[in-house]
Coordinates of C-alpha atoms and ligand atoms in Angstrom, one line a residue:
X1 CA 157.7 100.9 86.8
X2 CA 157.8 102.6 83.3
X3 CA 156.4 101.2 80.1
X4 CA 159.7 100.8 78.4
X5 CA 160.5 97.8 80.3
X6 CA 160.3 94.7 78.3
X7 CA 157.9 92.1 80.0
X8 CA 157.9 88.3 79.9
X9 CA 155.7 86.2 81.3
X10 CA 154.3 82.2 80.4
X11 CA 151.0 83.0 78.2
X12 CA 150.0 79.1 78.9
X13 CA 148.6 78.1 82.3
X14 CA 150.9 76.4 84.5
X15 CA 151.6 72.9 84.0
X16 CA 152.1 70.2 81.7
X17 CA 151.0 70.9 77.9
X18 CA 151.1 70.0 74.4
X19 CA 152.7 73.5 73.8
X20 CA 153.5 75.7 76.0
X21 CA 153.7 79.8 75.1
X22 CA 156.0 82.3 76.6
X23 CA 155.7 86.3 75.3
X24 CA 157.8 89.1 75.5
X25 CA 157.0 92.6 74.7
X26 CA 158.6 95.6 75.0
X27 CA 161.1 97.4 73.5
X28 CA 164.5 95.0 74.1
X29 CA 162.4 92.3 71.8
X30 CA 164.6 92.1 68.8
X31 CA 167.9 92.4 70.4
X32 CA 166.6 89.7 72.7
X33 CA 164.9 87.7 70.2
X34 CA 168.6 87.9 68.1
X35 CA 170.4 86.2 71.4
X36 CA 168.0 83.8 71.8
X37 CA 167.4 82.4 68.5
X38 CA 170.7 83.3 67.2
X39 CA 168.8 85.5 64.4
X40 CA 165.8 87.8 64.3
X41 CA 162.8 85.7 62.8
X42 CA 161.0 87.3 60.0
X43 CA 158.2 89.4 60.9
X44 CA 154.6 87.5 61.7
X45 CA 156.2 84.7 60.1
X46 CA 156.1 81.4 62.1
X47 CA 159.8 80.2 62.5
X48 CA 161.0 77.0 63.4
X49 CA 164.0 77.7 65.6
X50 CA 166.3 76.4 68.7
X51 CA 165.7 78.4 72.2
X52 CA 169.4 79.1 73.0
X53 CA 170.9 79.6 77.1
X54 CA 173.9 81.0 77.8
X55 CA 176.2 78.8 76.5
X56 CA 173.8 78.9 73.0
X57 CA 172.8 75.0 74.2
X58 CA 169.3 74.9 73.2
X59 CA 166.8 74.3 76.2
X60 CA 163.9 73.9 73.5
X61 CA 163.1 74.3 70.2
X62 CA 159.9 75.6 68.6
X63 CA 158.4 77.9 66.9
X64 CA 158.9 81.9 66.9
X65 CA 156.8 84.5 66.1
X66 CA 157.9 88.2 66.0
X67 CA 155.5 90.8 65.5
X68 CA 157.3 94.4 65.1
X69 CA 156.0 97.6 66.8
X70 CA 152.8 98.5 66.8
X71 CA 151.6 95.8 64.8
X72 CA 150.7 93.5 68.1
X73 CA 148.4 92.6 70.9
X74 CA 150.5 95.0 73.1
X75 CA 151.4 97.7 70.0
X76 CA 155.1 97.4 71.3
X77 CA 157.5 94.4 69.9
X78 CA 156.5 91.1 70.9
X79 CA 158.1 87.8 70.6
X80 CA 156.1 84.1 71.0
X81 CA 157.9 81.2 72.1
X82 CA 155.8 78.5 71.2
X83 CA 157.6 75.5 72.6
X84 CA 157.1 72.4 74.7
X85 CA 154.5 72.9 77.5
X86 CA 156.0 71.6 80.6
X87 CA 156.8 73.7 83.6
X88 CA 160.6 73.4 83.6
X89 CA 160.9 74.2 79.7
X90 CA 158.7 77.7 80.8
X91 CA 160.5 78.6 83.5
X92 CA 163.8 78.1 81.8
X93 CA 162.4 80.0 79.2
X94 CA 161.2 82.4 81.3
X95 CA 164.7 82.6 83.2
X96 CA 166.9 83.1 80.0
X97 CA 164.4 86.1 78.8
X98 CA 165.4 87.1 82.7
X99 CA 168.7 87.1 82.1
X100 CA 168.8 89.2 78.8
X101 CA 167.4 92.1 80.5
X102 CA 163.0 91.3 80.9
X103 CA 161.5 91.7 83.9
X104 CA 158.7 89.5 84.9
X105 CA 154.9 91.2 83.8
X106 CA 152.1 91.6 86.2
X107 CA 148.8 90.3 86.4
X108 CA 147.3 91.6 83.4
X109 CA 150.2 94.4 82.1
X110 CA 150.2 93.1 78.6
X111 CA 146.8 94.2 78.4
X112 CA 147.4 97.3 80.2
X113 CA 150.0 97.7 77.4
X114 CA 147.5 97.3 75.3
X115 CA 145.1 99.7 76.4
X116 CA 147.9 102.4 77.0
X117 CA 148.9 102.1 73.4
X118 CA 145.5 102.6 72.4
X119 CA 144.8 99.1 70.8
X120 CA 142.0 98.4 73.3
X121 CA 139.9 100.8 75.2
X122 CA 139.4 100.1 78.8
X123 CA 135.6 98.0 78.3
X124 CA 137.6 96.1 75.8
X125 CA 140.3 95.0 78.1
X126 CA 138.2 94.4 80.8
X127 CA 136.0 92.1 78.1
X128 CA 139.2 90.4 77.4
X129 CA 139.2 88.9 81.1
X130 CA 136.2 88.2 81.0
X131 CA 136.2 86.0 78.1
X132 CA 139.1 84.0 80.1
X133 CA 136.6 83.9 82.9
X134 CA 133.6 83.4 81.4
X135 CA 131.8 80.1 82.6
X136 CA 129.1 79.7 80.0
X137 CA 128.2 79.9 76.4
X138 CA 126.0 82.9 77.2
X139 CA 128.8 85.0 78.6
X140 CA 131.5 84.3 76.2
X141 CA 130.0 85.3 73.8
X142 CA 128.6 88.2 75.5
X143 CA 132.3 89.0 76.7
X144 CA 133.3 88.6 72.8
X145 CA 130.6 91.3 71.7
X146 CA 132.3 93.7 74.5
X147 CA 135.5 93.0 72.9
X148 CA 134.6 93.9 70.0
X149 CA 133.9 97.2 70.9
X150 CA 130.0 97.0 70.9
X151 CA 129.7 97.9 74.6
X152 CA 132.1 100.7 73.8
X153 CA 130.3 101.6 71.0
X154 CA 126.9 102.0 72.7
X155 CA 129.0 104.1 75.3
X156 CA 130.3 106.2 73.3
X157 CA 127.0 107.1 71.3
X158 CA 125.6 108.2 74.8
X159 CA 128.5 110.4 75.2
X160 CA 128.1 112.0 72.5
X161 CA 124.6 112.7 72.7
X162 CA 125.3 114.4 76.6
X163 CA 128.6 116.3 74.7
X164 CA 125.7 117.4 72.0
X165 CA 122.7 118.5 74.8
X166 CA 125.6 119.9 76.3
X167 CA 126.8 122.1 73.4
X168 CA 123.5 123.1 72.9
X169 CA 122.9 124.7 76.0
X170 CA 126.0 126.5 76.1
X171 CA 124.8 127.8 72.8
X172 CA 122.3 129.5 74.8
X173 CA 124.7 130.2 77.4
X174 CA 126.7 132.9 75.1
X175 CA 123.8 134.7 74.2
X176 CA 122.3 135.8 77.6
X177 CA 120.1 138.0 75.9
X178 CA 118.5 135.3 75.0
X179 CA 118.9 132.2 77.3
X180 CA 116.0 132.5 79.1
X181 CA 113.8 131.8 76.4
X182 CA 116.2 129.2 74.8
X183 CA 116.3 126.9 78.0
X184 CA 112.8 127.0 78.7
X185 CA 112.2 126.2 74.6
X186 CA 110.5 122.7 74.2
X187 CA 113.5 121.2 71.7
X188 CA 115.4 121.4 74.9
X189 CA 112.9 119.5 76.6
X190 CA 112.4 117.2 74.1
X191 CA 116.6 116.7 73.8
X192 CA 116.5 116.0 77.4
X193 CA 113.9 113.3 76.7
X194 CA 116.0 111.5 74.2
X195 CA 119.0 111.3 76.2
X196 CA 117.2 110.0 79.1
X197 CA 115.8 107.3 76.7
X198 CA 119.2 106.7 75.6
X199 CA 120.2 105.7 79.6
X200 CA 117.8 103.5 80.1
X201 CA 118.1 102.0 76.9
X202 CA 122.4 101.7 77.5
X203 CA 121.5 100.7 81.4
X204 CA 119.5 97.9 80.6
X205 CA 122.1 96.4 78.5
X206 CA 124.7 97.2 80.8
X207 CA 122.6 95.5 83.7
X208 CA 121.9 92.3 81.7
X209 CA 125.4 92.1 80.7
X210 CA 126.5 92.1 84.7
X211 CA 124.5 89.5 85.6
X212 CA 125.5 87.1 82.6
X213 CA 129.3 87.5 83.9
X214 CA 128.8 87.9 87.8
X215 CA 125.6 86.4 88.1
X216 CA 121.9 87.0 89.6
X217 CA 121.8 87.0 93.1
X218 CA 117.9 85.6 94.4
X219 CA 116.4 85.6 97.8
X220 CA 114.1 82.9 98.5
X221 CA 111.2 84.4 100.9
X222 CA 107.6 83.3 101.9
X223 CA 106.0 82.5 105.0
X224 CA 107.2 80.1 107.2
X225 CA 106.9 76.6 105.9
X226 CA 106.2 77.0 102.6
X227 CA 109.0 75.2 101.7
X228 CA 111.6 77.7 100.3
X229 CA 114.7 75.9 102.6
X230 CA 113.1 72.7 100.6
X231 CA 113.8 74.9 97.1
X232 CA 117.1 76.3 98.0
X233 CA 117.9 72.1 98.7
X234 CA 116.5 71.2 95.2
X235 CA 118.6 74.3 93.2
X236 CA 121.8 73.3 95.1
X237 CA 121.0 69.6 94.6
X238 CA 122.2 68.7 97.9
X239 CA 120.5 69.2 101.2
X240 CA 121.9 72.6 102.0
X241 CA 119.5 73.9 104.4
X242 CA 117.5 72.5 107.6
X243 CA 114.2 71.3 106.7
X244 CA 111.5 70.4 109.6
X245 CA 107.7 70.5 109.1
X246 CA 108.5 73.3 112.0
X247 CA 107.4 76.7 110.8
X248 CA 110.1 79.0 111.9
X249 CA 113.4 76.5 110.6
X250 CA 115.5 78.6 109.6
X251 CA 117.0 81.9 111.1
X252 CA 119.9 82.9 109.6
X253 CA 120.5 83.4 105.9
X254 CA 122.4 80.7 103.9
X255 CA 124.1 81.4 100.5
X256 CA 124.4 78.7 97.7
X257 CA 126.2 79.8 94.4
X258 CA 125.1 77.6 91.8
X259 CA 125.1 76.9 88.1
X260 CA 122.1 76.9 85.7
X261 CA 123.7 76.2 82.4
X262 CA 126.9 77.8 83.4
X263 CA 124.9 80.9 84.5
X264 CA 126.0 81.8 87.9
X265 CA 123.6 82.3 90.3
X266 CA 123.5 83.3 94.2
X267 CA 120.4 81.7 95.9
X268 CA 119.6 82.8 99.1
X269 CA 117.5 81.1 101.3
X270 CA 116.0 83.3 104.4
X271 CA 113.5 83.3 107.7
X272 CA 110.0 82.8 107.2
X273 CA 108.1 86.3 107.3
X274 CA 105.8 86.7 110.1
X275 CA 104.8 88.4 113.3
X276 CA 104.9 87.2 116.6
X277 CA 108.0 85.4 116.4
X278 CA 110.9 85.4 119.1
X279 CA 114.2 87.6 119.2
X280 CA 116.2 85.1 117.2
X281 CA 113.5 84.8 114.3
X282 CA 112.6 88.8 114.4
X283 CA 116.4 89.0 113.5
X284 CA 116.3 86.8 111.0
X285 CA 113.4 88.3 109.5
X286 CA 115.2 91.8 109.7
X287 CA 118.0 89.8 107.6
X288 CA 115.7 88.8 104.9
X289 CA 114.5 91.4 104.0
X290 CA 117.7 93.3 103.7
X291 CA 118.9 90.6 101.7
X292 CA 115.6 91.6 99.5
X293 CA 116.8 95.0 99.1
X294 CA 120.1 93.9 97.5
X295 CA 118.6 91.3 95.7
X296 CA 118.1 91.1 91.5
X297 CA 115.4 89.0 92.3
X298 CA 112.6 87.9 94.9
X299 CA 111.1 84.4 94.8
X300 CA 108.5 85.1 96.8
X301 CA 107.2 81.1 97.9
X302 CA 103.7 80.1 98.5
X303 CA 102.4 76.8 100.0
X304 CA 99.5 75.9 97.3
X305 CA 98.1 73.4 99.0
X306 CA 97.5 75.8 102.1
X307 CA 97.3 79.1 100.5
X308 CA 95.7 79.0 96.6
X309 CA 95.2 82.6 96.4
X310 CA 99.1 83.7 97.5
X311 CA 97.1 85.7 99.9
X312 CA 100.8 85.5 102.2
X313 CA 101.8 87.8 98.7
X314 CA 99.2 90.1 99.3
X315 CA 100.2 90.8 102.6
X316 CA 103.5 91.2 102.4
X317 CA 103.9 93.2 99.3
X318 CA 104.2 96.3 101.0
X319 CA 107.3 95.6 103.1
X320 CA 109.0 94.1 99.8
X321 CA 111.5 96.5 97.6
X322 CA 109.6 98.1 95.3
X323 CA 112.0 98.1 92.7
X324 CA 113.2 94.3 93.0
X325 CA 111.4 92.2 90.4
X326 CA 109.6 89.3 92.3
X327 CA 108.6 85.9 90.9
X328 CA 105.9 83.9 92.6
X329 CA 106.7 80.4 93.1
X330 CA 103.5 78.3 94.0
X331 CA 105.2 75.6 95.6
X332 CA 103.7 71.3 96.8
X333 CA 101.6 71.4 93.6
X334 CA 102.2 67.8 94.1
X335 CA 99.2 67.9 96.6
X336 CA 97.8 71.0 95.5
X337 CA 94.6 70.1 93.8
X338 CA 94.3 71.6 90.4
X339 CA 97.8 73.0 90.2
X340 CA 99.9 71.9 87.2
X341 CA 103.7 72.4 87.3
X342 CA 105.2 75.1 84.8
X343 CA 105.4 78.4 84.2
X344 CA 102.7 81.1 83.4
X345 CA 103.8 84.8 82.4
X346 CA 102.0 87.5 83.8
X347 CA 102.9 90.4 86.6
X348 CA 104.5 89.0 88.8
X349 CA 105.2 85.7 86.7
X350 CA 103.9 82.6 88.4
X351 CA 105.9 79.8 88.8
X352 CA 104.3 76.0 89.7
X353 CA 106.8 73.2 91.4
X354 CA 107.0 71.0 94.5
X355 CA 110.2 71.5 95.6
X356 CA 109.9 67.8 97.3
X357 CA 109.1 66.0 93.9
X358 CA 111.1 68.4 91.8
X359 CA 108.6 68.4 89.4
X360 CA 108.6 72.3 87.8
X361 CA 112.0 72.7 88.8
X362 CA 113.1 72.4 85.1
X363 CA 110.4 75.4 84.6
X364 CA 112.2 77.3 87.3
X365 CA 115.2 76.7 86.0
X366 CA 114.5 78.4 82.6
X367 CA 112.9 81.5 83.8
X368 CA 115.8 82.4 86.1
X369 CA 117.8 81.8 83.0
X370 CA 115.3 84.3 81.3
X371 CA 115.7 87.2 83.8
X372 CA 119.1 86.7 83.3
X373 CA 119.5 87.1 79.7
X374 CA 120.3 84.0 78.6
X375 CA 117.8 84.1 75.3
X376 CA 118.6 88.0 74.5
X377 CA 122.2 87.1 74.5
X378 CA 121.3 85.8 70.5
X379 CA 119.9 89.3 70.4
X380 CA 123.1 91.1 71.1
X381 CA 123.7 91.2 75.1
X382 CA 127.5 92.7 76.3
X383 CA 129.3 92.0 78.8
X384 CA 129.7 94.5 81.9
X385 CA 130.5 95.4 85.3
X386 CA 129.7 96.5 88.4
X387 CA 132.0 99.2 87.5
X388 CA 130.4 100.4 84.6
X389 CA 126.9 100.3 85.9
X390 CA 128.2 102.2 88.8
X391 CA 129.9 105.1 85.9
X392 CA 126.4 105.3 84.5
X393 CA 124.1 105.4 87.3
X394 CA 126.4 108.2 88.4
X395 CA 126.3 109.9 84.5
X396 CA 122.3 109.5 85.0
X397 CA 122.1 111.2 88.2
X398 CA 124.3 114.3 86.5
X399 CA 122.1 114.2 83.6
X400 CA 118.9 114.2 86.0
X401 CA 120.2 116.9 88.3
X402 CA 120.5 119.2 84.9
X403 CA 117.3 118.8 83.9
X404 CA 116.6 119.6 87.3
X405 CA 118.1 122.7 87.0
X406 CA 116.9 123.4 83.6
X407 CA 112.9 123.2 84.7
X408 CA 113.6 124.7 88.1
X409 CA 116.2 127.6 87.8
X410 CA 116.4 128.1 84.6
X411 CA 120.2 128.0 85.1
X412 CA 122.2 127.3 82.0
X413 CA 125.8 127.6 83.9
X414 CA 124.5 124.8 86.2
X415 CA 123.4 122.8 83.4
X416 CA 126.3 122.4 81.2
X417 CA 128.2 121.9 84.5
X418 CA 125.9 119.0 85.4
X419 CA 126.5 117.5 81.9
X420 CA 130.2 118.1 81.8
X421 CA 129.9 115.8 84.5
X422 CA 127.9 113.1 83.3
X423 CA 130.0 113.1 80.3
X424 CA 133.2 112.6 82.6
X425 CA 131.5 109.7 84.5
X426 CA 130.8 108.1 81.0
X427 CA 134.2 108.2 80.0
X428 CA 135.9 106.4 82.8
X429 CA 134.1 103.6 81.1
X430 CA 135.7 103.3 78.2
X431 CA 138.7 104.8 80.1
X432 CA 139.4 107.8 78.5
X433 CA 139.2 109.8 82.2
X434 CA 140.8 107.0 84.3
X435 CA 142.9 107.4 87.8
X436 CA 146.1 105.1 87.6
X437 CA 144.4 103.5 91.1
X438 CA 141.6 102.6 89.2
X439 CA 143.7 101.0 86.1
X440 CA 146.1 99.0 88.6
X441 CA 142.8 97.3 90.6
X442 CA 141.5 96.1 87.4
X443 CA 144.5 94.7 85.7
X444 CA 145.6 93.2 89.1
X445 CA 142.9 91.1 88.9
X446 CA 144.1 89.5 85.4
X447 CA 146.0 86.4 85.0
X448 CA 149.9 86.5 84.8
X449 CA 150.7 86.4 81.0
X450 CA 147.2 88.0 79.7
Ligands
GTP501 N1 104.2 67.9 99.9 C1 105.2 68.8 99.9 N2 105.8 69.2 101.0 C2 106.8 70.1 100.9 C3 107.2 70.6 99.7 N3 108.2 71.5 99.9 C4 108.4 71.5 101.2 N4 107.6 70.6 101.9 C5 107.5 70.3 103.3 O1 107.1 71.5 104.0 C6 107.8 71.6 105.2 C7 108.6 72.9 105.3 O2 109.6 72.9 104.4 P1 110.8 73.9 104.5 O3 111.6 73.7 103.3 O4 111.5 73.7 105.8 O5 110.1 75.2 104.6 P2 110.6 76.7 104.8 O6 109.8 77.6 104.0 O7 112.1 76.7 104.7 O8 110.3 76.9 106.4 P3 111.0 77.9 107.4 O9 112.4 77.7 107.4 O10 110.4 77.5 108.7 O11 110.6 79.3 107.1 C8 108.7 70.4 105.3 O12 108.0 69.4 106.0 C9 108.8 69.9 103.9 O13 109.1 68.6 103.7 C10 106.5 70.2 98.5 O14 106.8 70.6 97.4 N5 105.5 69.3 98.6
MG502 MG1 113.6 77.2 105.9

């Protein structure tokens, strides 16, 4: 496939329609566009105009828009069909572009055109599908920020300040003379510093923005009875899971994805943790908790009527991820003396509910919103992906390993090297360092016509 070939492809989804939009781009476009509208319309000027077959019988008539090279989504010459939206009308369409020499697009290529012709970097593009995709408010407009280049933007700034540590040590690096004393100089240090601040700083956006498109994924876990097969039923708002007033209900793990204000989110509802069990719970204890490691978040449930003190917390902390932020749900306040549903903030944050009542669910609902971004998304959250959390962890470990070599070796060869690195992972983000395997898996998984 080369990019000269002109494209078309229905830019409406399938079915019947008000309007319905077919596009063209590539390079055939105002030859075509002459043939099937008997003249070239005027450029970016809407033109009301018969859609002419073969035997110049119009299968439609509508409006035209022709947008000239590179002034267009694709930056190649594009022609809009904006006619009557019913499936025969597009695929006759479609079918008479065909004919005068288009080939049908892939998923996604008009973007792909896009980005090859420089009128979106690779974040963008990807922010462009996940605008289409995006199943709230929150991520939208979150999508719409990435699109606009402010992901891109914040990329790029921490590229350049890895390209500028970078420099600086291969400053040093020329003058061996004196390299010794300029790597172990403390504005090195303090450089180092700053970038790593910049990571966590880029990270935490990019994290926040992952979960707003693919969503939070949360293990319920407690003891046995507690009630967290009880919660998983209240989230879903059907009964889901088993429940039994049997400590040791469930074994396996059961998945839910459900919606909190068009926030998607992945409950998990596990085993009861404790000792002593038989075969079939011990395995589903060793499932829970490696469901835990992979989670974003722990809600770690407590029976309140039983337990006030979340002693079962206590005792289990240690054999919970360290690094996985955990809630603490306090649930049956309904015959918990002395416990009032809501939320109180603190380390962990303490959620009260009764997952029988569903009183406090509304509580729960908004913190898990919370860890999820929904209020920072006023504040400027992006939109990312796996993909680019991945490029950065992997720029972070490169920037890490050359401090490491800084402090311990002293070896400014192995430094710059680490950072040409970290700057290489960083730009496969925006795309500038991308592997056509890599482009085709993430405009494959575009609509037909985007
Ligand atoms: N009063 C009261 N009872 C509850 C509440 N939530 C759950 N229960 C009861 O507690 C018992 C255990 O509930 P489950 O949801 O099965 O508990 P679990 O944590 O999933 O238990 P395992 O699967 O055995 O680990 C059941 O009898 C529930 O009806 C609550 O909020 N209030
Ligand atoms: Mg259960």
């Amino acid at each position: 496939m080369t990019r000269i070939d002109t494209i078309v492809a229905a830019a409406t989804p399938p079915g019947r329609g008000g309007i319905g939009i077919v596009r063209i781009s590539g390079p055939k476009v105002p030859e075509l566009a002459a043939i099937l509208l008997g003249e070239l319309p005027k450029a970016r000027r809407a033109t009301f105009a018969p859609f002419l077959d073969a035997a110049r019988e119009p299968i439609d008539s509508g409006l035209a828009l022709f947008f000239p090279a590179p002034h267009s989504y694709t930056g190649e010459h594009v022609l809009e069909l904006h006619g009557h939206g019913g499936p025969l009308v597009m695929e006759t369409l479609v079918g008479r572009a065909l004919e005068l020499g288009a080939r049908r697009a892939l998923p996604g290529e008009f973007t792909q055109r896009a980005f090859l012709n420089d009128k979106l970097d690779l974040a963008q593009a990807e922010a462009v599908a996940d605008l289409i995709d995006a199943g709230s408010r929150a991520a939208a407009r979150a999508a719409m920020r990435s699109l606009q280049g402010e992901f891109s933007a914040m990329v790029r700034g921490l590229t350049e300040a890895v390209i500028e540590l970078r420099t600086y040590v291969e400053a040093a690096i020329d003058f061996p003379e004196e390299e010794i004393d300029f790597l172990a100089d403390r504005e090195l240090a303090a450089r180092f510093q700053a970038v790593r601040a910049h990571f966590a700083g880029v990270l935490q956006s990019a994290r926040q923005g992952r979960l707003l498109r693919e969503g939070m994924t949360v293990v319920i876990a407690g003891r046995p009875n507690a009630g967290k097969s009880s919660l998983l039923n209240r989230l879903a708002g059907y009964d889901a899971a088993i429940v039994t007033p049997i400590p040791g209900t469930t074994r396996d793990v059961l998945r839910e994805r459900i919606h909190i204000d068009g926030m998607p989110l992945h409950v998990l509802d596990t085993a009861g943790l404790r000792s002593g069990g038989d075969l079939v719970e011990e395995e589903g204890i060793r499932r829970a908790q490696a469901e835990m490691q992979r989670a974003e978040r722990v809600l770690f449930v407590i029976d309140a009527a039983a337990d006030p003190d979340a002693a079962a917390f206590r005792e289990e902390r240690p054999r919970l991820p360290a690094d996985v932020p955990v809630t603490l749900v306090f649930n049956k306040c309904d015959i918990a003396a002395e416990l009032a549903a809501g939320e109180t903030a603190g380390e962990p944050p303490r959620v009260m509910l009764s997952a029988l009542t569903g009183e406090g669910l509304p509580a729960l609902r908004a913190h898990l919103k919370a860890c999820m971004g929904y209020e920072s998304v006023e504040s400027g959250a992006i939109s990312a992906r796996r993909r680019h959390l991945e490029a950065l962890a992997r720029a972070q470990q490169y920037t890490e390993e050359a401090a490491r070599q800084l402090t311990e070796r002293r070896a400014g060869e192995l430094v710059a090297e680490e950072l040409r690195a970290a700057q290489q992972a960083l730009s496969e983000i925006t795309g500038e360092f991308t592997s056509d395997e890599l482009l085709g898996r993430i405009f494959a998984s575009f609509c037909i016509g985007k």
